[in-house]
Tab-separated table of C-alpha atoms and ligand atoms in Angstrom:
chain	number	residue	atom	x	y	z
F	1	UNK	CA	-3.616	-12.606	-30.498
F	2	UNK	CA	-3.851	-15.138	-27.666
F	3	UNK	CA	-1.387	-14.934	-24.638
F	4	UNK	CA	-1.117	-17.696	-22.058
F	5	UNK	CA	0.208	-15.889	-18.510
F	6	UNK	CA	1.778	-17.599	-14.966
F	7	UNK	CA	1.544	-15.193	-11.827
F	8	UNK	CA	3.642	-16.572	-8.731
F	9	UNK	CA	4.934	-13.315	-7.363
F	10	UNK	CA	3.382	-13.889	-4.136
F	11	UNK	CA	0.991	-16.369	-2.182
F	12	UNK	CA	-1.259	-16.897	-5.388
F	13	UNK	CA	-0.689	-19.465	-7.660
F	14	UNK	CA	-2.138	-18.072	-10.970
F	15	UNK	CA	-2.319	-19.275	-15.287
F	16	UNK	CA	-4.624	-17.570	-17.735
F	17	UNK	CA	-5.478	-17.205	-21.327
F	18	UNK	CA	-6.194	-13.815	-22.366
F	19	UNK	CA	-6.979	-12.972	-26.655
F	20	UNK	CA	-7.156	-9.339	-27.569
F	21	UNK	CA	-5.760	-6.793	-30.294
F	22	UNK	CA	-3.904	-4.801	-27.901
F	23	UNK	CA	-6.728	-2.136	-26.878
F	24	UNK	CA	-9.568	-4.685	-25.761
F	25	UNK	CA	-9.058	-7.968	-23.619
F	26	UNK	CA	-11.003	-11.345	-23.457
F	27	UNK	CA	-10.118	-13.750	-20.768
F	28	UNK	CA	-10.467	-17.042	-22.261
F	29	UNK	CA	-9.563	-18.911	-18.764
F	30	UNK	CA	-8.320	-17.616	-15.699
F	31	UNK	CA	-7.732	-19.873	-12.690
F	32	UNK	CA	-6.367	-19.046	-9.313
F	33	UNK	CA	-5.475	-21.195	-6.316
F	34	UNK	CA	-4.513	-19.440	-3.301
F	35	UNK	CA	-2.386	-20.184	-0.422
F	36	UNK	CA	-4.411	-17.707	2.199
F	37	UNK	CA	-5.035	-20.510	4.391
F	38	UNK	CA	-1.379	-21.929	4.689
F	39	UNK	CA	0.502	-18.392	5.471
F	40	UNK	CA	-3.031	-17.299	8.015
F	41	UNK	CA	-1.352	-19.682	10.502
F	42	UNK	CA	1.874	-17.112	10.308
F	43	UNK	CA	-0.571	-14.057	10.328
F	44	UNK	CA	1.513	-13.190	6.976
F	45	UNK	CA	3.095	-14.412	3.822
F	46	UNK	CA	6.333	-16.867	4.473
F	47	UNK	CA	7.990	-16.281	1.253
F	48	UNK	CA	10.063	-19.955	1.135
F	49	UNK	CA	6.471	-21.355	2.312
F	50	UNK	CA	4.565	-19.636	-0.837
F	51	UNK	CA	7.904	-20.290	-3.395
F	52	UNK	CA	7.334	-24.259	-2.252
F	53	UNK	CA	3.696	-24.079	-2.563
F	54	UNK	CA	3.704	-22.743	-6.170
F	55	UNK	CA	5.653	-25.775	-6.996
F	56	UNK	CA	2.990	-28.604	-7.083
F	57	UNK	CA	0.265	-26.296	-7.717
F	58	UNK	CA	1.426	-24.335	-11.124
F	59	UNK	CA	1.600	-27.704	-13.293
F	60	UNK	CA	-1.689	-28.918	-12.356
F	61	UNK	CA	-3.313	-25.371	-12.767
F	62	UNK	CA	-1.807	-25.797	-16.399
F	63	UNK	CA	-2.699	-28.964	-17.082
F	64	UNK	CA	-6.396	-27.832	-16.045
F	65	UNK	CA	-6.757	-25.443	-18.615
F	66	UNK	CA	-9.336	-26.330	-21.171
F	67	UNK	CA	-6.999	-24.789	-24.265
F	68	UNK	CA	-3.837	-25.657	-23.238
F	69	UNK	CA	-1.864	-26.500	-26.067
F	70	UNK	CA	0.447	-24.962	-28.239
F	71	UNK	CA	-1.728	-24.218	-31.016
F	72	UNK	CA	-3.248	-20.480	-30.965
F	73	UNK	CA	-0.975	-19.135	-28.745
F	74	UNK	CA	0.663	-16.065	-29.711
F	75	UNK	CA	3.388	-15.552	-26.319
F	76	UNK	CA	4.227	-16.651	-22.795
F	77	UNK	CA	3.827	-14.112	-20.446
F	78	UNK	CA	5.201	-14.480	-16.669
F	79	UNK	CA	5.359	-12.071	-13.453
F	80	UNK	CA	9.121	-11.128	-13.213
F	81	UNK	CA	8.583	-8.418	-10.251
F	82	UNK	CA	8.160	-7.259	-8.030
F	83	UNK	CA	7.491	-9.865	-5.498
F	84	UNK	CA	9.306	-12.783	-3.848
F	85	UNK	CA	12.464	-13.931	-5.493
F	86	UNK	CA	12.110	-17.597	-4.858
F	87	UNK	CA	8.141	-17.424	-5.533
F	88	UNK	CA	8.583	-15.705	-8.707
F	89	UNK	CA	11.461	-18.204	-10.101
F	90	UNK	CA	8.843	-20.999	-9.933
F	91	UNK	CA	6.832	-19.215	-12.737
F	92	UNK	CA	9.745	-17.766	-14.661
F	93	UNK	CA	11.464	-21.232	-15.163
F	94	UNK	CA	8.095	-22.848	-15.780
F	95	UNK	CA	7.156	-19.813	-18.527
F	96	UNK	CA	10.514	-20.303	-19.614
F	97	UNK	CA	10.456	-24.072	-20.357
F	98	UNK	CA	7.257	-23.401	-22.365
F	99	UNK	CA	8.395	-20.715	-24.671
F	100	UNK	CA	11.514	-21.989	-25.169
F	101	UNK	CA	10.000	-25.729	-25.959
F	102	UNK	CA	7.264	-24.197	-27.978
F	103	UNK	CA	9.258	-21.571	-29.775
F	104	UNK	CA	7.200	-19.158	-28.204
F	105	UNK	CA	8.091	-15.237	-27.288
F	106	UNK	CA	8.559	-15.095	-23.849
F	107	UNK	CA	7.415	-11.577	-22.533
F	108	UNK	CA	8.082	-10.902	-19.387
F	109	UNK	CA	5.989	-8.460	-17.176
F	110	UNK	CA	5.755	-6.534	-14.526
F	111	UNK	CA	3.368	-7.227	-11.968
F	112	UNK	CA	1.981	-3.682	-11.407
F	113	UNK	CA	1.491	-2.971	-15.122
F	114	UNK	CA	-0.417	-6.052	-14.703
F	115	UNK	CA	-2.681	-4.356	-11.759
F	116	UNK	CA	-3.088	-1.655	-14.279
F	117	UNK	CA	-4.455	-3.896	-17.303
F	118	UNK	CA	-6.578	-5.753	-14.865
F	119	UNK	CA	-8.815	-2.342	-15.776
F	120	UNK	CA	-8.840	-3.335	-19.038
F	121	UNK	CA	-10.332	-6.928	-18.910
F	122	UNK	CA	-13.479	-6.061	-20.257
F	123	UNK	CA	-14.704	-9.386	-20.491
F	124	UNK	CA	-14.711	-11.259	-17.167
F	125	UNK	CA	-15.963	-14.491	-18.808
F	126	UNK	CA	-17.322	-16.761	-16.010
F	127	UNK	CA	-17.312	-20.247	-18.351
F	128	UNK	CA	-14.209	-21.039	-20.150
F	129	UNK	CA	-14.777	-20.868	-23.880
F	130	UNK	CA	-13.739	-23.309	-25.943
F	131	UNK	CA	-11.107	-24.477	-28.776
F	132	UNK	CA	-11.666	-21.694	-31.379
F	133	UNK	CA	-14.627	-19.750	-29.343
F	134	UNK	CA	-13.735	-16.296	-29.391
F	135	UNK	CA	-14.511	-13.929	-26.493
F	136	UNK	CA	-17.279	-11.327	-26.683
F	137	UNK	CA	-16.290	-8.193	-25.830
F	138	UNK	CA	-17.772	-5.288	-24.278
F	139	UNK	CA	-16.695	-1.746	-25.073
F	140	UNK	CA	-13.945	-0.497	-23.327
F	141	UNK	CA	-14.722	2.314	-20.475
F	142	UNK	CA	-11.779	4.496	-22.032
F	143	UNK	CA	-8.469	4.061	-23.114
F	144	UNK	CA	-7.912	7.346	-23.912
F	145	UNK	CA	-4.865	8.548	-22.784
F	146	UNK	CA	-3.412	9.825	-20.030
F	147	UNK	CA	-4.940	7.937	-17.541
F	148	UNK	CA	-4.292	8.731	-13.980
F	149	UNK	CA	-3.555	5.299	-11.603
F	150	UNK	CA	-4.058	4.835	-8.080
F	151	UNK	CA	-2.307	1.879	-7.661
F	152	UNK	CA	-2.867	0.261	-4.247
F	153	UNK	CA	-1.933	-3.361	-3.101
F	154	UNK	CA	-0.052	-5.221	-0.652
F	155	UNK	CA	3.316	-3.874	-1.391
F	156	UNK	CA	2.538	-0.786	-3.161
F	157	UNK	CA	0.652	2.518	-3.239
F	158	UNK	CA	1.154	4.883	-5.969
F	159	UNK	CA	0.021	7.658	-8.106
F	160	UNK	CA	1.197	7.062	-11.740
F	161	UNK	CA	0.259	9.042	-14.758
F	162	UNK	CA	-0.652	6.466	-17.621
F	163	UNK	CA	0.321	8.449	-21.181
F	164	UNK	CA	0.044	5.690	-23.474
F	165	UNK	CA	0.615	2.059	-23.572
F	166	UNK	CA	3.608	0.882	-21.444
F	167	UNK	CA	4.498	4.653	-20.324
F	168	UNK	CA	3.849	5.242	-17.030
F	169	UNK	CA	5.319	8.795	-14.711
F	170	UNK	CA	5.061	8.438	-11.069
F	171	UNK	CA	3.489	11.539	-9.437
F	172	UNK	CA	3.822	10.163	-5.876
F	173	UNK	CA	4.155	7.158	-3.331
F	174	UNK	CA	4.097	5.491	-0.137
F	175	UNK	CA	6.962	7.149	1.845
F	176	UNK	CA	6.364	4.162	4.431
F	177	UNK	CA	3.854	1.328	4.730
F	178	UNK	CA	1.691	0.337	1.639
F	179	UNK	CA	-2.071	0.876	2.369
F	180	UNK	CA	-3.033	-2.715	2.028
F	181	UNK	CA	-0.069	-3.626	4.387
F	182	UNK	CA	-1.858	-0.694	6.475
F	183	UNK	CA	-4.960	-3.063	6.787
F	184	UNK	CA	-3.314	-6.112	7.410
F	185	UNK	CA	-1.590	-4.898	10.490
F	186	UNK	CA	-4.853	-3.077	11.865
F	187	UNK	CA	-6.560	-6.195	11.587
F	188	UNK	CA	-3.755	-8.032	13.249
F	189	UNK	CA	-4.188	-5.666	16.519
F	190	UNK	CA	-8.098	-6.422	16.277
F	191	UNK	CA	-7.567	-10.074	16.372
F	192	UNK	CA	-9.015	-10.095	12.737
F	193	UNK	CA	-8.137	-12.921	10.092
F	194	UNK	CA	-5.192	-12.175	7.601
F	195	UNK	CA	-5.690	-10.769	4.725
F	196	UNK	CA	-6.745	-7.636	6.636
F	197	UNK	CA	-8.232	-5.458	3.954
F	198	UNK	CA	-11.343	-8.150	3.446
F	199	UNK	CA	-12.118	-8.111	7.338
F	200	UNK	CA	-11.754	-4.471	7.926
F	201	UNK	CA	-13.956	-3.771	5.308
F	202	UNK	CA	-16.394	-6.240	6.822
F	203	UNK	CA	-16.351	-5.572	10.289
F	204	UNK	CA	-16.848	-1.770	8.859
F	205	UNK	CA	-20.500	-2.491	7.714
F	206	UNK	CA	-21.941	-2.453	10.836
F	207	UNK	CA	-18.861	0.153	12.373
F	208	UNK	CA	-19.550	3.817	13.122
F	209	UNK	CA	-16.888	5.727	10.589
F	210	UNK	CA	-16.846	8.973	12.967
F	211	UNK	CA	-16.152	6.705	16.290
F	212	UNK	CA	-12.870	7.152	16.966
F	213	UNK	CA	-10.693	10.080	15.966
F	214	UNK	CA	-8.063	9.286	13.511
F	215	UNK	CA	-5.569	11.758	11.894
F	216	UNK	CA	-5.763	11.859	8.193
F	217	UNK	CA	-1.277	11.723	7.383
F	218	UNK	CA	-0.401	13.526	5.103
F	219	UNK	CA	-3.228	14.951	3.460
F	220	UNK	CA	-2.579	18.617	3.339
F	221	UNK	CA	1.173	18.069	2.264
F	222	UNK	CA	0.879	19.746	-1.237
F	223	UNK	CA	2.131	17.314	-2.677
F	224	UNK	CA	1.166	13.340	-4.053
F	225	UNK	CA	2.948	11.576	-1.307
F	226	UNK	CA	1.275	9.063	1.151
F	227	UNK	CA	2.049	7.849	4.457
F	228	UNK	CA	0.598	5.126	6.889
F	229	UNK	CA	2.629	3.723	9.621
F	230	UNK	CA	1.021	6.620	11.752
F	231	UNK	CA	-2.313	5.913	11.305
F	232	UNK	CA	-1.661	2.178	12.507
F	233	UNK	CA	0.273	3.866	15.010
F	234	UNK	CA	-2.680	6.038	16.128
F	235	UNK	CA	-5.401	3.086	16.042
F	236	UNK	CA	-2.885	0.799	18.134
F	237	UNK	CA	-3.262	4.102	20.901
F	238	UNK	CA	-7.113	4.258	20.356
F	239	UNK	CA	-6.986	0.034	20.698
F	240	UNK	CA	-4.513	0.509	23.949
F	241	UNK	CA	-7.069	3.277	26.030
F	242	UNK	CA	-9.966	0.720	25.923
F	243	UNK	CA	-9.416	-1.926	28.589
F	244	UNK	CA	-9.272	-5.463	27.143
F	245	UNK	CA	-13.489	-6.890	28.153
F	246	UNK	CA	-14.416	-3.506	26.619
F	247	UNK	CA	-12.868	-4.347	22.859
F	248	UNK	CA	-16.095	-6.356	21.928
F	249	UNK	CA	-17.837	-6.618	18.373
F	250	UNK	CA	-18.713	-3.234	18.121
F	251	UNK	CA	-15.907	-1.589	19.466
F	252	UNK	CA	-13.648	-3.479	16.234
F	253	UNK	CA	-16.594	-2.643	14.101
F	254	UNK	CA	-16.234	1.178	15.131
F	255	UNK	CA	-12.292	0.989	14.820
F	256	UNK	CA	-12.191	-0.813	11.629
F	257	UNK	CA	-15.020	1.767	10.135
F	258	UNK	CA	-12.770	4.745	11.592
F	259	UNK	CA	-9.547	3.272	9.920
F	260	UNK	CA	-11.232	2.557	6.934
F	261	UNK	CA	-12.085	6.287	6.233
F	262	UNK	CA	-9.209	7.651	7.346
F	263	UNK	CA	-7.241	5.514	4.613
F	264	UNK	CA	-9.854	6.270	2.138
F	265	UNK	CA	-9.983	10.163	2.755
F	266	UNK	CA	-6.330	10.556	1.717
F	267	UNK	CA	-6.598	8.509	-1.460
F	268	UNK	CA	-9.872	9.938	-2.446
F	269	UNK	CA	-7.829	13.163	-1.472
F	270	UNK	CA	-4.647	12.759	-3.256
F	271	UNK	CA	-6.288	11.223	-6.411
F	272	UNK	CA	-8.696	14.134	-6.906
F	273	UNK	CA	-5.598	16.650	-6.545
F	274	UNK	CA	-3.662	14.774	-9.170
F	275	UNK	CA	-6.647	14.515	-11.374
F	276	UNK	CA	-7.338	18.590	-11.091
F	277	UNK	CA	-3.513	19.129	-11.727
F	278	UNK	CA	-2.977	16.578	-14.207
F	279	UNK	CA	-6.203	16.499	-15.947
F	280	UNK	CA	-6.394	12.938	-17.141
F	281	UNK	CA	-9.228	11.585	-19.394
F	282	UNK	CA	-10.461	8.906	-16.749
F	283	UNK	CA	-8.720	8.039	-12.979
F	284	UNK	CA	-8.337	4.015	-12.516
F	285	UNK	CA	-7.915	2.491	-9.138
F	286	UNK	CA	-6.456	-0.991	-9.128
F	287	UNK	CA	-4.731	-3.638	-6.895
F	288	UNK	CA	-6.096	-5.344	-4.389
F	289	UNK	CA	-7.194	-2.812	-1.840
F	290	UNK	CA	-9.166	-1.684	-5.154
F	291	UNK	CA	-12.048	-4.153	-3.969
F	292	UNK	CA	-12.468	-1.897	-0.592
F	293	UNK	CA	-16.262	-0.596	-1.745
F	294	UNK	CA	-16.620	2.369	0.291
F	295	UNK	CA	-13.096	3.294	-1.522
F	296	UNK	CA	-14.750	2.905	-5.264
F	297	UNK	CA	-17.872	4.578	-4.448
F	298	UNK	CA	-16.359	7.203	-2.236
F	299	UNK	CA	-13.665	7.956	-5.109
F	300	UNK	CA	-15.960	7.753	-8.053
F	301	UNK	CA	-18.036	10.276	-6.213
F	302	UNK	CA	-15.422	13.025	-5.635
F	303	UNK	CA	-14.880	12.508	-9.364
F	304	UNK	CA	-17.804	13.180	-10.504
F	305	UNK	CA	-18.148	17.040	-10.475
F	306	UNK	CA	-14.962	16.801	-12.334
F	307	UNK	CA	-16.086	14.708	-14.979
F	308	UNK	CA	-13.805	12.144	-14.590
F	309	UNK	CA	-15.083	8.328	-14.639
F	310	UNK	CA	-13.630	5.769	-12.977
F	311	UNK	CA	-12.104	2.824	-14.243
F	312	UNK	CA	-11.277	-0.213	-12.043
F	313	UNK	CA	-11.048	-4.154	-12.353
F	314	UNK	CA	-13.967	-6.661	-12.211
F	315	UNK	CA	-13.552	-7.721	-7.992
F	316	UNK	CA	-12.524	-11.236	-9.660
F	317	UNK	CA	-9.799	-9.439	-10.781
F	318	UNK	CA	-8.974	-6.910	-7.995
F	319	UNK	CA	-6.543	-9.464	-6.570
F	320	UNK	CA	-3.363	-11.300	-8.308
F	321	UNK	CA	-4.406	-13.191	-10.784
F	322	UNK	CA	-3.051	-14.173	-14.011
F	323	UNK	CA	-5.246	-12.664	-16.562
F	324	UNK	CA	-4.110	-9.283	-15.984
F	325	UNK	CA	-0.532	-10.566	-16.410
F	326	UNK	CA	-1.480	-12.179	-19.812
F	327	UNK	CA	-3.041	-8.536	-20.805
F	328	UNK	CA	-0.085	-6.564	-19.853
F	329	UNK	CA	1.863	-9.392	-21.969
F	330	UNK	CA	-0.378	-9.308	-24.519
F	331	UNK	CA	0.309	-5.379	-24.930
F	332	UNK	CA	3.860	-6.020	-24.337
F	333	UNK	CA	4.099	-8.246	-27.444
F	334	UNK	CA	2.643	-5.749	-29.632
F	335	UNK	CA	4.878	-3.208	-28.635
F	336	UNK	CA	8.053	-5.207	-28.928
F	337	UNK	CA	8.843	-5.758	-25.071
F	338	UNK	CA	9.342	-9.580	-25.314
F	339	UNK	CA	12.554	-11.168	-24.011
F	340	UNK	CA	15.508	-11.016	-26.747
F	341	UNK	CA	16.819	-13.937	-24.643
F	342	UNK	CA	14.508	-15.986	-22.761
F	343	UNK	CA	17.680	-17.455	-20.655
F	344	UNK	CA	18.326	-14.278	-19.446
F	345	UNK	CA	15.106	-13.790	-17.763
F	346	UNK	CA	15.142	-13.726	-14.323
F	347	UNK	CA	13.409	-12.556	-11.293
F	348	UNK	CA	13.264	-8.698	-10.478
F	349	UNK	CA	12.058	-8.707	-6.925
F	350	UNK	CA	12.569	-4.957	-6.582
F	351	UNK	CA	11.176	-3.792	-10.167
F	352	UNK	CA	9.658	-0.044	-10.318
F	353	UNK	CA	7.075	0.081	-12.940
F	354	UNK	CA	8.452	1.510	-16.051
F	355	UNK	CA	12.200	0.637	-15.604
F	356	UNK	CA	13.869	-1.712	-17.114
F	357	UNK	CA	14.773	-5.389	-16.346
F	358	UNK	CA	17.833	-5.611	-14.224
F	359	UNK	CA	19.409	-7.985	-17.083
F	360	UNK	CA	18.495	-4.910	-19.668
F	361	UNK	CA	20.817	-2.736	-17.872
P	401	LIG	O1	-2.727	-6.862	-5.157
P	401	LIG	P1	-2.763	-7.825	-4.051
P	401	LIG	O2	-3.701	-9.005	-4.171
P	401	LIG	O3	-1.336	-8.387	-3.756
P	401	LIG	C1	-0.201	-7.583	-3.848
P	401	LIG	O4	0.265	-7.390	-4.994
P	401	LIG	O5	0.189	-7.072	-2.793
P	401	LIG	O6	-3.132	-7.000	-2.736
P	401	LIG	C2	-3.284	-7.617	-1.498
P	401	LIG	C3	-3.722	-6.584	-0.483
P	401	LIG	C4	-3.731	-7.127	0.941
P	401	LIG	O7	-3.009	-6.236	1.762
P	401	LIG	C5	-5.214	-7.157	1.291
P	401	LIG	O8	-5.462	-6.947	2.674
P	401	LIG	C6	-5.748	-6.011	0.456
P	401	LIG	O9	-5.066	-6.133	-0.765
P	401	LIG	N1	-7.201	-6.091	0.242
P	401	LIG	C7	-8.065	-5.155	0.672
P	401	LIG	C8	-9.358	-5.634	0.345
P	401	LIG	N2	-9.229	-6.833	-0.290
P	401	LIG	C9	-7.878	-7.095	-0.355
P	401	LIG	N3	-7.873	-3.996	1.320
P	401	LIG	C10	-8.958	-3.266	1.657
P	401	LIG	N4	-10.229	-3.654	1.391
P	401	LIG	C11	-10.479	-4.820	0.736
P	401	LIG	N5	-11.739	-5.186	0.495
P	402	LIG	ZN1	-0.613	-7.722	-6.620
C-alpha cells in the first residue's frame, strides 16, 4: 500500500511517499523545505507568516516528487492537529483537492501519532526510488506491543503507553512549558540562534554539565508529570549573577551543558519509572528534541539493565516531516480511520492524541 502525506502544521513545509503493509514502512520520497530562516528574524514561529509561506511552497514540493501521479497510490494523508490553524488549512485543502479529484481516501492524522511512526520508518532511503521500485526494508526494532512513548517536541512532552496500533493511554505530561519550548527560550537568554534545542546541544559539547547548579523539577513527584518553566526560570537567575563581559563562550557552553542535563535527568528519570511500572516491550523517544544525543544515549543507557531497547527515528526524521505523517496514514487506512467525508475535514489545532476529530464528535 502506497500513501502520499502533506505536513504544514507548523513552520515546515513537508510531502512524502511512504509504501508499507501496516507493520513495516518504506519511504519512497520525503522532501522538506523549512521556513527556520524566515521566523529566526522573530526569534519564534509567526503563525500567519508560516500559514502564507506553506502556500507557494506545498505545490512545488508536489510537483517535485519523482512518483507523483495518481497511479499506485493507495490514500491521502494530511496533518489535521495539532498545530497552527491557518498553517494546517493550507495542507488540508490541498490533501483535500487531491483525494477528492483522484477518488482517493483521505485519512487524516494526527501529528503526534505521526512523531510516533517516525520510529517505525525503517527504511530512511536517501535516493528516491523509482516508478514501480519497491523499498527494501530492514527489520523492524520491535513492534511488539505495549510500547512506552516519550514524546517530546516543540509543543508537547508526554508519556503515552502505546498498546497496539492507534491506541495510545497517557501516563503523564507537561503541566507547563514543553521541553523543546524549554530550549528555545534558554537559548533566547544566551543570545543563541532559534531553534534552541540544535544550539544548546552544540554549545554543550565543549560545556561543563556540573557548572552551574540547576534543580531537577519535578523529579521525585511520584508520579509521570513534567514541569519546565522553573528550570528556565532558574538558568535566567544563574545568567542574571554573572555580570554581562563575564557571559563569554564558555560561560554559555557551561550553562547550556548544565541545562541540558537537567532536562535530560528528568526524562531519563520519568521514562525509566514508567518503564519499571508499566513494563513495556521496548521505550521509544520521538519528536524533535528526540535528536538531543546526550538524551538517546543517556536514556538508552538507564534502559539497559532493564532490558528494554530503545526505539527512536532516523535524525532525518526526528523533526516534522511528512513521511511519518504518510506512516501514521498508512496505518490509519488499514484500520479504517479514513475520513467518511473528506468535506468535513478540517483543522484540529488543539487535538490530544487518541481523541477524536472535533467534526467526529
Ligand atoms: O517536533 P518538532 O520538529 O516540532 C514540533 O512538533 O514542535 O520539534 C521542534 C523542537 C524545537 O523546540 C527544537 O528546539 C527542538 O525540537 N529540537 C531539539 C533538538 N533539535 C530540535 N531540542 C534539543 N536538542 C536537539 N538536538
Ligand atoms: Zn512536530
Amino acid at each position: 500500500m502506497r500513501i502520499l502525506a502533506i505536513e504544514t502544521s507548523c513552520d515546515e513545509t513537508a510531502v512524502a511517499i511512504v509504501e508499507g503493509d501496516g507493520e513495516r514502512f518504506g519511504v519512497i520520497e520525503n522532501v522538506v523545505a523549512s521556513q527556520i530562516e524566515q521566523h529566526r528574524l522573530f526569534g519564534g514561529v509567526v503563525p500567519e507568516v508560516a500559514a502564507r509561506m506553506h502556500v507557494p511552497v506545498l505545490p512545488k514540493l508536489l510537483e517535485a516528487l519523482t512518483s507523483w501521479e495518481k497511479d499506485g497510490i493507495d490514500g491521502i494523508a494530511v496533518t489535521c492537529g495539532p498545530g497552527l490553524a491557518t498553517a494546517l488549512r493550507v495542507g488540508i485543502e490541498t490533501a483535500k483537492a487531491l483525494a477528492v479529484s483522484w477518488k482517493l481516501p483521505l485519512i487524516p492524522v494526527d501529528h503526534i501519532e505521526g512523531h510516533v511512526y517516525s520510529s517505525f520508518l525503517v527504511n530512511p532511503l536517501l535516493l528516491p526510488l523509482g516508478k514501480g521500485e519497491r523499498p527494501a526494508y530492514h527489520s523492524p526494532l520491535a513492534t511488539r506491543f505495549p510500547i512506552l512513548c516519550l514524546v517530546v517536541s516543540g509543543g508537547h512532552t508526554e508519556l503515552v503507553l502505546m498498546k497496539d496500533h492507534g491506541a495510545y493511554t497517557f501516563l503523564g505530561q507537561t503541566r507547563d512549558d514543553a521541553v523543546g519550548e524549554a530550549f528555545d527560550k534558554t537559548a533566547a537568554q544566551l543570545g543563541l540562534l532559534y531553534p534552541g534545542g540544535p544550539s544548546i546541544s552544540k554549545a554543550a559539547i565543549t560545556g561543563d554539565a556540573h557548572a552551574i547548579d540547576l534543580p531537577r523539577p519535578m523529579m521525585d513527584s511520584g508520579d509521570l508529570d513534567f514541569s519546565f518553566s522553573g528550570l528556565k526560570t532558574a538558568v535566567r537567575q544563574a545568567i542574571e549573577r554573572v555580570p554581562v563581559p563575564g557571559r563569554d563562550e564558555h560561560f554559555v557552553a557551561d550553562v547550556s551543558a548544565s541545562f541540558q542535563q537537567a532536562v535530560v535527568d528528568v526524562l531519563v528519570h520519568k521514562t525509566v519509572h514508567a518503564a519499571k511500572r508499566f513494563v513495556p516491550s521496548a521505550v521509544m523517544v520521538c519528536g524533535g528534541v528526540s535528536a538531543n544525543r546526550a538524551l538517546q544515549q543517556q536514556l538508552e543507557a538507564a534502559l539497559r539493565p532493564i532490558d528494554l531497547p530503545l526505539m527512536a527515528p532516523e535524525m532525518a526524521y526526528t523533526g516534522d516531516n511528512a513521511a511519518m505523517i504518510a506512516a501514521a496514514g498508512l496505518r490509519s487506512l488499514i484500520d479504517g480511520r479514513e475520513a467518511e467525508d473528506p468535506f468535513v475535514v478540517d483543522a484540529d489545532p488543539g487535538k490530544v492524541l487518541g481523541r477524536h476529530w472535533k467534526w467526529q464528535v
